[in-house]
PDB file of C-alpha atoms in Angstrom:
ATOM      1  CA  MET Y  16      59.211  90.238 163.851  1.00  0.00           C
ATOM      2  CA  THR Y  17      62.946  90.427 164.280  1.00  0.00           C
ATOM      3  CA  ASP Y  18      64.696  91.064 167.545  1.00  0.00           C
ATOM      4  CA  VAL Y  19      66.176  94.438 168.169  1.00  0.00           C
ATOM      5  CA  PRO Y  20      69.310  94.466 165.987  1.00  0.00           C
ATOM      6  CA  ASP Y  21      72.627  94.566 167.769  1.00  0.00           C
ATOM      7  CA  LEU Y  22      74.407  97.298 165.812  1.00  0.00           C
ATOM      8  CA  ALA Y  23      76.921  97.946 168.574  1.00  0.00           C
ATOM      9  CA  GLY Y  24      77.807  94.281 168.639  1.00  0.00           C
ATOM     10  CA  PHE Y  25      78.355  94.243 164.904  1.00  0.00           C
ATOM     11  CA  GLU Y  26      80.591  97.265 165.107  1.00  0.00           C
ATOM     12  CA  ARG Y  27      82.554  95.734 167.967  1.00  0.00           C
ATOM     13  CA  LEU Y  28      83.076  92.541 165.874  1.00  0.00           C
ATOM     14  CA  LEU Y  29      84.413  94.680 163.026  1.00  0.00           C
ATOM     15  CA  TYR Y  30      86.840  96.576 165.261  1.00  0.00           C
ATOM     16  CA  GLU Y  31      88.070  93.709 167.367  1.00  0.00           C
ATOM     17  CA  HIS Y  32      88.366  91.031 164.746  1.00  0.00           C
ATOM     18  CA  ILE Y  33      88.764  92.581 161.315  1.00  0.00           C
ATOM     19  CA  PRO Y  34      91.892  94.772 161.158  1.00  0.00           C
ATOM     20  CA  LEU Y  35      91.003  96.241 157.804  1.00  0.00           C
ATOM     21  CA  ALA Y  36      87.623  97.547 159.079  1.00  0.00           C
ATOM     22  CA  SER Y  37      89.429  99.085 161.959  1.00  0.00           C
ATOM     23  CA  ALA Y  38      92.044 100.750 159.701  1.00  0.00           C
ATOM     24  CA  MET Y  39      89.200 102.111 157.535  1.00  0.00           C
ATOM     25  CA  GLN Y  40      87.515 103.485 160.628  1.00  0.00           C
ATOM     26  CA  VAL Y  41      84.231 101.932 159.586  1.00  0.00           C
ATOM     27  CA  GLY Y  42      81.207 102.969 161.613  1.00  0.00           C
ATOM     28  CA  VAL Y  43      77.750 101.441 161.640  1.00  0.00           C
ATOM     29  CA  ARG Y  44      75.320 104.317 161.525  1.00  0.00           C
ATOM     30  CA  ALA Y  45      71.750 103.213 161.246  1.00  0.00           C
ATOM     31  CA  PHE Y  46      69.336 100.308 160.607  1.00  0.00           C
ATOM     32  CA  ASP Y  47      65.742 101.119 159.865  1.00  0.00           C
ATOM     33  CA  GLY Y  48      64.509  97.539 159.448  1.00  0.00           C
ATOM     34  CA  GLU Y  49      65.266  97.426 155.727  1.00  0.00           C
ATOM     35  CA  THR Y  50      68.436  99.409 155.126  1.00  0.00           C
ATOM     36  CA  LEU Y  51      71.784  99.490 156.885  1.00  0.00           C
ATOM     37  CA  THR Y  52      74.027 102.579 156.620  1.00  0.00           C
ATOM     38  CA  VAL Y  53      77.780 102.260 157.171  1.00  0.00           C
ATOM     39  CA  HIS Y  54      80.244 105.130 157.170  1.00  0.00           C
ATOM     40  CA  ALA Y  55      84.000 105.570 156.726  1.00  0.00           C
ATOM     41  CA  PRO Y  56      85.958 108.814 156.638  1.00  0.00           C
ATOM     42  CA  LEU Y  57      87.620 109.897 153.389  1.00  0.00           C
ATOM     43  CA  ALA Y  58      91.007 110.624 155.079  1.00  0.00           C
ATOM     44  CA  ALA Y  59      91.623 107.032 155.997  1.00  0.00           C
ATOM     45  CA  ASN Y  60      90.271 105.805 152.646  1.00  0.00           C
ATOM     46  CA  ARG Y  61      91.749 108.132 150.056  1.00  0.00           C
ATOM     47  CA  ASN Y  62      93.821 107.302 146.992  1.00  0.00           C
ATOM     48  CA  HIS Y  63      96.744 109.261 145.527  1.00  0.00           C
ATOM     49  CA  TYR Y  64      94.250 111.626 143.811  1.00  0.00           C
ATOM     50  CA  GLY Y  65      92.648 112.481 147.177  1.00  0.00           C
ATOM     51  CA  THR Y  66      89.376 110.757 146.236  1.00  0.00           C
ATOM     52  CA  ALA Y  67      88.031 107.493 147.738  1.00  0.00           C
ATOM     53  CA  PHE Y  68      90.236 104.497 146.974  1.00  0.00           C
ATOM     54  CA  GLY Y  69      88.432 101.828 144.945  1.00  0.00           C
ATOM     55  CA  GLY Y  70      89.255  99.116 147.493  1.00  0.00           C
ATOM     56  CA  SER Y  71      87.770 101.211 150.227  1.00  0.00           C
ATOM     57  CA  LEU Y  72      84.542 101.889 148.327  1.00  0.00           C
ATOM     58  CA  TYR Y  73      84.151  98.157 147.754  1.00  0.00           C
ATOM     59  CA  THR Y  74      85.014  97.213 151.326  1.00  0.00           C
ATOM     60  CA  VAL Y  75      82.694  99.676 153.078  1.00  0.00           C
ATOM     61  CA  ALA Y  76      79.935  98.531 150.750  1.00  0.00           C
ATOM     62  CA  LEU Y  77      80.695  94.895 151.400  1.00  0.00           C
ATOM     63  CA  VAL Y  78      80.615  95.525 155.173  1.00  0.00           C
ATOM     64  CA  ALA Y  79      77.288  97.217 154.822  1.00  0.00           C
ATOM     65  CA  GLY Y  80      75.835  94.348 152.845  1.00  0.00           C
ATOM     66  CA  TRP Y  81      77.296  91.785 155.179  1.00  0.00           C
ATOM     67  CA  GLY Y  82      75.959  93.542 158.182  1.00  0.00           C
ATOM     68  CA  LEU Y  83      72.500  93.889 156.655  1.00  0.00           C
ATOM     69  CA  ALA Y  84      72.415  90.165 155.811  1.00  0.00           C
ATOM     70  CA  ARG Y  85      73.388  89.352 159.416  1.00  0.00           C
ATOM     71  CA  LEU Y  86      70.687  91.574 160.839  1.00  0.00           C
ATOM     72  CA  LEU Y  87      67.931  90.359 158.536  1.00  0.00           C
ATOM     73  CA  VAL Y  88      68.377  86.663 159.128  1.00  0.00           C
ATOM     74  CA  ALA Y  89      67.604  87.608 162.717  1.00  0.00           C
ATOM     75  CA  ALA Y  90      69.399  84.574 164.236  1.00  0.00           C
ATOM     76  CA  PRO Y  91      72.938  83.513 164.999  1.00  0.00           C
ATOM     77  CA  ALA Y  92      74.393  82.747 161.545  1.00  0.00           C
ATOM     78  CA  ARG Y  93      77.580  82.420 159.640  1.00  0.00           C
ATOM     79  CA  VAL Y  94      77.252  84.812 156.677  1.00  0.00           C
ATOM     80  CA  VAL Y  95      79.812  84.797 153.852  1.00  0.00           C
ATOM     81  CA  VAL Y  96      80.037  86.620 150.575  1.00  0.00           C
ATOM     82  CA  GLN Y  97      79.869  84.442 147.475  1.00  0.00           C
ATOM     83  CA  SER Y  98      80.155  86.918 144.636  1.00  0.00           C
ATOM     84  CA  ALA Y  99      79.924  90.632 143.946  1.00  0.00           C
ATOM     85  CA  ARG Y 100      79.720  93.020 141.043  1.00  0.00           C
ATOM     86  CA  ALA Y 101      81.101  96.512 141.514  1.00  0.00           C
ATOM     87  CA  ASP Y 102      80.446  99.531 139.255  1.00  0.00           C
ATOM     88  CA  TYR Y 103      82.468 102.711 139.679  1.00  0.00           C
ATOM     89  CA  LYS Y 104      80.514 105.606 138.193  1.00  0.00           C
ATOM     90  CA  ARG Y 105      82.349 108.710 139.389  1.00  0.00           C
ATOM     91  CA  PRO Y 106      84.934 109.621 142.034  1.00  0.00           C
ATOM     92  CA  VAL Y 107      83.842 110.126 145.631  1.00  0.00           C
ATOM     93  CA  ASN Y 108      85.105 113.380 147.175  1.00  0.00           C
ATOM     94  CA  GLU Y 109      83.506 113.134 150.588  1.00  0.00           C
ATOM     95  CA  ASP Y 110      83.293 110.653 153.454  1.00  0.00           C
ATOM     96  CA  LEU Y 111      82.009 107.235 152.371  1.00  0.00           C
ATOM     97  CA  THR Y 112      78.370 106.409 153.247  1.00  0.00           C
ATOM     98  CA  ALA Y 113      77.230 102.981 152.040  1.00  0.00           C
ATOM     99  CA  ILE Y 114      73.505 102.210 152.122  1.00  0.00           C
ATOM    100  CA  ALA Y 115      72.605  98.522 151.798  1.00  0.00           C
ATOM    101  CA  ARG Y 116      69.163  97.159 150.878  1.00  0.00           C
ATOM    102  CA  VAL Y 117      68.120  93.654 150.116  1.00  0.00           C
ATOM    103  CA  ALA Y 118      66.922  92.961 146.572  1.00  0.00           C
ATOM    104  CA  GLY Y 119      63.699  90.962 146.447  1.00  0.00           C
ATOM    105  CA  ALA Y 120      62.122  89.570 149.580  1.00  0.00           C
ATOM    106  CA  GLY Y 121      61.278  91.853 152.514  1.00  0.00           C
ATOM    107  CA  PRO Y 122      62.704  91.608 156.046  1.00  0.00           C
ATOM    108  CA  ALA Y 123      59.864  89.491 157.473  1.00  0.00           C
ATOM    109  CA  ALA Y 124      60.066  86.940 154.596  1.00  0.00           C
ATOM    110  CA  ILE Y 125      63.828  86.693 155.004  1.00  0.00           C
ATOM    111  CA  ALA Y 126      63.685  86.026 158.725  1.00  0.00           C
ATOM    112  CA  ALA Y 127      60.870  83.498 158.232  1.00  0.00           C
ATOM    113  CA  GLU Y 128      62.724  81.636 155.473  1.00  0.00           C
ATOM    114  CA  PHE Y 129      65.911  81.513 157.529  1.00  0.00           C
ATOM    115  CA  ALA Y 130      64.111  80.313 160.620  1.00  0.00           C
ATOM    116  CA  ALA Y 131      62.454  77.558 158.591  1.00  0.00           C
ATOM    117  CA  ARG Y 132      65.390  76.352 156.507  1.00  0.00           C
ATOM    118  CA  GLY Y 133      68.459  77.368 158.561  1.00  0.00           C
ATOM    119  CA  LYS Y 134      70.208  78.583 155.446  1.00  0.00           C
ATOM    120  CA  MET Y 135      69.594  80.886 152.520  1.00  0.00           C
ATOM    121  CA  ARG Y 136      71.135  83.246 149.985  1.00  0.00           C
ATOM    122  CA  LEU Y 137      70.609  86.987 150.090  1.00  0.00           C
ATOM    123  CA  ASP Y 138      71.213  89.394 147.232  1.00  0.00           C
ATOM    124  CA  VAL Y 139      72.062  92.845 148.560  1.00  0.00           C
ATOM    125  CA  GLU Y 140      72.388  96.178 146.682  1.00  0.00           C
ATOM    126  CA  ILE Y 141      74.703  98.730 148.207  1.00  0.00           C
ATOM    127  CA  ARG Y 142      75.112 102.339 146.942  1.00  0.00           C
ATOM    128  CA  ILE Y 143      77.516 105.117 147.693  1.00  0.00           C
ATOM    129  CA  ALA Y 144      76.877 108.647 146.468  1.00  0.00           C
ATOM    130  CA  ASP Y 145      79.127 111.625 145.993  1.00  0.00           C
ATOM    131  CA  HIS Y 146      77.311 114.832 147.105  1.00  0.00           C
ATOM    132  CA  GLY Y 147      73.989 113.222 146.212  1.00  0.00           C
ATOM    133  CA  ARG Y 148      74.954 111.771 142.863  1.00  0.00           C
ATOM    134  CA  PRO Y 149      75.310 108.014 142.361  1.00  0.00           C
ATOM    135  CA  ALA Y 150      79.039 107.185 142.481  1.00  0.00           C
ATOM    136  CA  PHE Y 151      79.403 103.458 143.317  1.00  0.00           C
ATOM    137  CA  ALA Y 152      77.176 100.445 143.269  1.00  0.00           C
ATOM    138  CA  LEU Y 153      77.765  96.904 144.579  1.00  0.00           C
ATOM    139  CA  HIS Y 154      75.529  93.904 143.992  1.00  0.00           C
ATOM    140  CA  ALA Y 155      76.678  91.241 146.461  1.00  0.00           C
ATOM    141  CA  ARG Y 156      75.367  87.703 147.024  1.00  0.00           C
ATOM    142  CA  PHE Y 157      75.732  86.286 150.574  1.00  0.00           C
ATOM    143  CA  ALA Y 158      75.196  82.800 151.875  1.00  0.00           C
ATOM    144  CA  ALA Y 159      73.840  82.488 155.446  1.00  0.00           C
ATOM    145  CA  ARG Y 160      73.878  79.349 157.490  1.00  0.00           C
ATOM    146  CA  ALA Y 161      72.593  78.862 161.090  1.00  0.00           C
ATOM    147  CA  ASP Y 162      75.535  78.809 163.470  1.00  0.00           C
ATOM    148  CA  SER Y 163      75.096  78.970 167.207  1.00  0.00           C
ATOM    149  CA  ASP Y 164      78.757  80.032 167.534  1.00  0.00           C
ATOM    150  CA  ALA Y 165      78.280  83.078 165.307  1.00  0.00           C
TER     151      ALA Y 165
ATOM    152  CA  MET O  10     109.465  97.103 124.056  1.00  0.00           C
ATOM    153  CA  THR O  11     108.453  98.617 127.372  1.00  0.00           C
ATOM    154  CA  ASP O  12     110.803 100.386 129.686  1.00  0.00           C
ATOM    155  CA  VAL O  13     112.012  98.703 132.839  1.00  0.00           C
ATOM    156  CA  PRO O  14     108.930  98.726 135.125  1.00  0.00           C
ATOM    157  CA  ASP O  15     109.225 100.822 138.249  1.00  0.00           C
ATOM    158  CA  LEU O  16     107.903  98.337 140.810  1.00  0.00           C
ATOM    159  CA  ALA O  17     109.572 100.209 143.727  1.00  0.00           C
ATOM    160  CA  GLY O  18     107.851 103.400 142.559  1.00  0.00           C
ATOM    161  CA  PHE O  19     104.480 101.759 142.486  1.00  0.00           C
ATOM    162  CA  GLU O  20     104.968 100.311 145.962  1.00  0.00           C
ATOM    163  CA  ARG O  21     106.065 103.729 147.245  1.00  0.00           C
ATOM    164  CA  LEU O  22     102.930 105.280 145.743  1.00  0.00           C
ATOM    165  CA  LEU O  23     100.779 102.684 147.551  1.00  0.00           C
ATOM    166  CA  TYR O  24     102.442 103.251 150.910  1.00  0.00           C
ATOM    167  CA  GLU O  25     102.718 107.017 150.769  1.00  0.00           C
ATOM    168  CA  HIS O  26      99.347 107.903 149.319  1.00  0.00           C
ATOM    169  CA  ILE O  27      96.855 105.033 149.930  1.00  0.00           C
ATOM    170  CA  PRO O  28      96.378 104.435 153.639  1.00  0.00           C
ATOM    171  CA  LEU O  29      94.439 101.243 153.050  1.00  0.00           C
ATOM    172  CA  ALA O  30      97.255  99.650 151.055  1.00  0.00           C
ATOM    173  CA  SER O  31      99.635 100.559 153.820  1.00  0.00           C
ATOM    174  CA  ALA O  32      97.320  99.139 156.473  1.00  0.00           C
ATOM    175  CA  MET O  33      97.050  95.932 154.470  1.00  0.00           C
ATOM    176  CA  GLN O  34     100.880  95.780 154.224  1.00  0.00           C
ATOM    177  CA  VAL O  35     100.616  95.214 150.477  1.00  0.00           C
ATOM    178  CA  GLY O  36     103.860  94.363 148.813  1.00  0.00           C
ATOM    179  CA  VAL O  37     104.626  94.254 145.074  1.00  0.00           C
ATOM    180  CA  ARG O  38     106.535  91.039 144.486  1.00  0.00           C
ATOM    181  CA  ALA O  39     107.264  90.448 140.849  1.00  0.00           C
ATOM    182  CA  PHE O  40     106.579  91.468 137.224  1.00  0.00           C
ATOM    183  CA  ASP O  41     107.621  89.202 134.437  1.00  0.00           C
ATOM    184  CA  GLY O  42     106.355  91.281 131.587  1.00  0.00           C
ATOM    185  CA  GLU O  43     102.904  89.703 131.546  1.00  0.00           C
ATOM    186  CA  THR O  44     101.903  89.054 135.120  1.00  0.00           C
ATOM    187  CA  LEU O  45     102.215  91.110 138.312  1.00  0.00           C
ATOM    188  CA  THR O  46     102.247  89.448 141.691  1.00  0.00           C
ATOM    189  CA  VAL O  47     101.170  91.360 144.826  1.00  0.00           C
ATOM    190  CA  HIS O  48     101.314  90.012 148.366  1.00  0.00           C
ATOM    191  CA  ALA O  49      99.624  90.839 151.691  1.00  0.00           C
ATOM    192  CA  PRO O  50     100.074  89.054 155.040  1.00  0.00           C
ATOM    193  CA  LEU O  51      97.098  87.167 156.433  1.00  0.00           C
ATOM    194  CA  ALA O  52      97.500  88.670 159.960  1.00  0.00           C
ATOM    195  CA  ALA O  53      96.670  92.183 158.787  1.00  0.00           C
ATOM    196  CA  ASN O  54      93.890  90.944 156.541  1.00  0.00           C
ATOM    197  CA  ARG O  55      92.000  88.371 158.573  1.00  0.00           C
ATOM    198  CA  ASN O  56      88.318  88.224 159.406  1.00  0.00           C
ATOM    199  CA  HIS O  57      86.748  87.063 162.611  1.00  0.00           C
ATOM    200  CA  TYR O  58      87.086  83.391 161.458  1.00  0.00           C
ATOM    201  CA  GLY O  59      90.834  83.862 161.040  1.00  0.00           C
ATOM    202  CA  THR O  60      90.670  83.510 157.271  1.00  0.00           C
ATOM    203  CA  ALA O  61      91.223  86.254 154.707  1.00  0.00           C
ATOM    204  CA  PHE O  62      88.671  89.052 154.879  1.00  0.00           C
ATOM    205  CA  GLY O  63      86.560  89.421 151.745  1.00  0.00           C
ATOM    206  CA  GLY O  64      87.427  93.127 151.443  1.00  0.00           C
ATOM    207  CA  SER O  65      91.120  92.352 151.671  1.00  0.00           C
ATOM    208  CA  LEU O  66      90.942  89.647 148.997  1.00  0.00           C
ATOM    209  CA  TYR O  67      89.244  92.106 146.688  1.00  0.00           C
ATOM    210  CA  THR O  68      91.563  94.972 147.473  1.00  0.00           C
ATOM    211  CA  VAL O  69      94.864  93.106 147.050  1.00  0.00           C
ATOM    212  CA  ALA O  70      93.530  91.766 143.733  1.00  0.00           C
ATOM    213  CA  LEU O  71      92.458  95.244 142.678  1.00  0.00           C
ATOM    214  CA  VAL O  72      95.897  96.621 143.521  1.00  0.00           C
ATOM    215  CA  ALA O  73      97.540  93.863 141.470  1.00  0.00           C
ATOM    216  CA  GLY O  74      95.277  94.577 138.480  1.00  0.00           C
ATOM    217  CA  TRP O  75      95.707  98.307 138.751  1.00  0.00           C
ATOM    218  CA  GLY O  76      99.485  97.959 138.996  1.00  0.00           C
ATOM    219  CA  LEU O  77      99.625  95.664 136.021  1.00  0.00           C
ATOM    220  CA  ALA O  78      97.564  98.062 133.938  1.00  0.00           C
ATOM    221  CA  ARG O  79      99.919 100.876 134.886  1.00  0.00           C
ATOM    222  CA  LEU O  80     102.970  98.866 133.964  1.00  0.00           C
ATOM    223  CA  LEU O  81     101.575  97.619 130.649  1.00  0.00           C
ATOM    224  CA  VAL O  82     100.590 100.982 129.206  1.00  0.00           C
ATOM    225  CA  ALA O  83     104.271 101.775 129.709  1.00  0.00           C
ATOM    226  CA  ALA O  84     103.809 105.528 129.850  1.00  0.00           C
ATOM    227  CA  PRO O  85     102.631 108.084 132.437  1.00  0.00           C
ATOM    228  CA  ALA O  86      98.925 107.453 132.712  1.00  0.00           C
ATOM    229  CA  ARG O  87      95.942 107.901 134.973  1.00  0.00           C
ATOM    230  CA  VAL O  88      94.492 104.475 135.443  1.00  0.00           C
ATOM    231  CA  VAL O  89      91.113 103.989 137.171  1.00  0.00           C
ATOM    232  CA  VAL O  90      88.918 100.967 137.772  1.00  0.00           C
ATOM    233  CA  GLN O  91      85.550 101.083 136.019  1.00  0.00           C
ATOM    234  CA  SER O  92      83.925  97.779 137.118  1.00  0.00           C
ATOM    235  CA  ALA O  93      84.826  94.489 138.707  1.00  0.00           C
ATOM    236  CA  ARG O  94      83.352  91.084 139.249  1.00  0.00           C
ATOM    237  CA  ALA O  95      84.505  89.073 142.306  1.00  0.00           C
ATOM    238  CA  ASP O  96      83.995  85.377 142.903  1.00  0.00           C
ATOM    239  CA  TYR O  97      84.746  83.871 146.269  1.00  0.00           C
ATOM    240  CA  LYS O  98      85.299  80.121 145.884  1.00  0.00           C
ATOM    241  CA  ARG O  99      86.803  79.027 149.193  1.00  0.00           C
ATOM    242  CA  PRO O 100      88.333  80.624 152.287  1.00  0.00           C
ATOM    243  CA  VAL O 101      91.984  81.646 152.189  1.00  0.00           C
ATOM    244  CA  ASN O 102      94.007  80.389 155.159  1.00  0.00           C
ATOM    245  CA  GLU O 103      97.425  81.720 154.170  1.00  0.00           C
ATOM    246  CA  ASP O 104      99.086  84.978 153.145  1.00  0.00           C
ATOM    247  CA  LEU O 105      97.348  86.589 150.207  1.00  0.00           C
ATOM    248  CA  THR O 106      99.146  86.360 146.837  1.00  0.00           C
ATOM    249  CA  ALA O 107      97.336  87.963 143.918  1.00  0.00           C
ATOM    250  CA  ILE O 108      98.502  87.259 140.402  1.00  0.00           C
ATOM    251  CA  ALA O 109      97.192  89.597 137.676  1.00  0.00           C
ATOM    252  CA  ARG O 110      97.198  88.901 133.968  1.00  0.00           C
ATOM    253  CA  VAL O 111      95.671  90.878 131.157  1.00  0.00           C
ATOM    254  CA  ALA O 112      92.839  89.182 129.261  1.00  0.00           C
ATOM    255  CA  GLY O 113      93.230  89.431 125.500  1.00  0.00           C
ATOM    256  CA  ALA O 114      95.962  91.520 123.927  1.00  0.00           C
ATOM    257  CA  GLY O 115      99.629  90.933 124.842  1.00  0.00           C
ATOM    258  CA  PRO O 116     101.927  93.459 126.434  1.00  0.00           C
ATOM    259  CA  ALA O 117     103.439  94.754 123.199  1.00  0.00           C
ATOM    260  CA  ALA O 118     100.023  95.337 121.653  1.00  0.00           C
ATOM    261  CA  ILE O 119      98.839  97.184 124.747  1.00  0.00           C
ATOM    262  CA  ALA O 120     101.842  99.483 124.878  1.00  0.00           C
ATOM    263  CA  ALA O 121     101.521 100.187 121.123  1.00  0.00           C
ATOM    264  CA  GLU O 122      97.776 100.923 121.312  1.00  0.00           C
ATOM    265  CA  PHE O 123      98.264 103.226 124.302  1.00  0.00           C
ATOM    266  CA  ALA O 124     101.161 105.050 122.621  1.00  0.00           C
ATOM    267  CA  ALA O 125      99.031 105.584 119.485  1.00  0.00           C
ATOM    268  CA  ARG O 126      95.757 106.515 121.100  1.00  0.00           C
ATOM    269  CA  GLY O 127      96.691 107.937 124.507  1.00  0.00           C
ATOM    270  CA  LYS O 128      93.788 106.075 126.089  1.00  0.00           C
ATOM    271  CA  MET O 129      92.391 102.511 126.322  1.00  0.00           C
ATOM    272  CA  ARG O 130      90.530  99.990 128.369  1.00  0.00           C
ATOM    273  CA  LEU O 131      92.236  96.991 129.944  1.00  0.00           C
ATOM    274  CA  ASP O 132      90.477  93.854 131.176  1.00  0.00           C
ATOM    275  CA  VAL O 133      92.526  92.162 133.829  1.00  0.00           C
ATOM    276  CA  GLU O 134      92.057  88.729 135.505  1.00  0.00           C
ATOM    277  CA  ILE O 135      93.412  88.409 139.037  1.00  0.00           C
ATOM    278  CA  ARG O 136      93.549  85.147 140.963  1.00  0.00           C
ATOM    279  CA  ILE O 137      94.327  84.197 144.589  1.00  0.00           C
ATOM    280  CA  ALA O 138      94.845  80.593 145.644  1.00  0.00           C
ATOM    281  CA  ASP O 139      94.611  78.848 148.980  1.00  0.00           C
ATOM    282  CA  HIS O 140      97.416  76.310 149.266  1.00  0.00           C
ATOM    283  CA  GLY O 141      97.379  75.877 145.467  1.00  0.00           C
ATOM    284  CA  ARG O 142      93.593  75.652 145.055  1.00  0.00           C
ATOM    285  CA  PRO O 143      91.650  78.438 143.359  1.00  0.00           C
ATOM    286  CA  ALA O 144      90.047  80.547 146.116  1.00  0.00           C
ATOM    287  CA  PHE O 145      89.225  83.994 144.668  1.00  0.00           C
ATOM    288  CA  ALA O 146      88.960  85.474 141.202  1.00  0.00           C
ATOM    289  CA  LEU O 147      88.486  89.091 140.167  1.00  0.00           C
ATOM    290  CA  HIS O 148      87.780  90.299 136.650  1.00  0.00           C
ATOM    291  CA  ALA O 149      88.427  94.072 136.607  1.00  0.00           C
ATOM    292  CA  ARG O 150      88.110  96.621 133.813  1.00  0.00           C
ATOM    293  CA  PHE O 151      90.395  99.636 133.960  1.00  0.00           C
ATOM    294  CA  ALA O 152      90.442 102.817 131.885  1.00  0.00           C
ATOM    295  CA  ALA O 153      93.830 104.366 131.194  1.00  0.00           C
ATOM    296  CA  ARG O 154      94.463 107.867 129.892  1.00  0.00           C
ATOM    297  CA  ALA O 155      97.801 109.540 129.184  1.00  0.00           C
ATOM    298  CA  ASP O 156      98.641 111.930 132.012  1.00  0.00           C
ATOM    299  CA  SER O 157     102.060 113.538 132.272  1.00  0.00           C
ATOM    300  CA  ASP O 158     101.359 114.258 136.001  1.00  0.00           C
ATOM    301  CA  ALA O 159     100.741 110.570 136.747  1.00  0.00           C
TER     302      ALA O 159
END
């Protein structure tokens, strides 16, 4: 079992140490043990057409994936993104809600592997919809390494 | 031949209509007919380790690629990103400088195709270095469509 996740601590880290996340007004909404939901208002993340800016869609999704990886390793860790593939399917005309889910192993297997090895890769799928229709997808690969300073 | 590119107009569009670009303090530096260089200071784009935030690396690269595509079609156009592949090779410990270059056809061929067809896809490679060493690469595909309102 994992410890109770520190969502407030993750949001504080974003706001205090990552100016872009603060400018985007990113908010961590929910973690159900398998998925992490991150929100950002459209107004702070619009483009010149009034829809969601491509850089904002990517970044809110990246934050969701990164936060999920941090939560699932369930131990102090340095987690960095290694690569990502973004697909823009349609414009987003509402606030940005990114839902991240790990591809492959479940939460218990991830925490166990990380506890045993002290490092691992995690592939995370993040999706953003526009009024219920798939609008943006990110597949991101993260590397996690045990770090007592994290 | 293309018209003289309106770099100042592109930068104004970023600052007036895309809050994230403004928050990142993105600046358009140079266009030599084939490559577009875009800059963003590290301070506004750092992560909690003091290096460049992954979302900022992606976004400054995306802006460079998007700006280059707008310049190369050499006509009023709506240009949107369709997909992108990001590779993070090493941390960036200095200001972010993204250099965008079109993969494949040269500038004259791009302007001619767009003038003839009124729409096209452009594949753009964008690179960011850390003190001269490759640190981040983005391959982005854009779709351009003639738009007299653009």
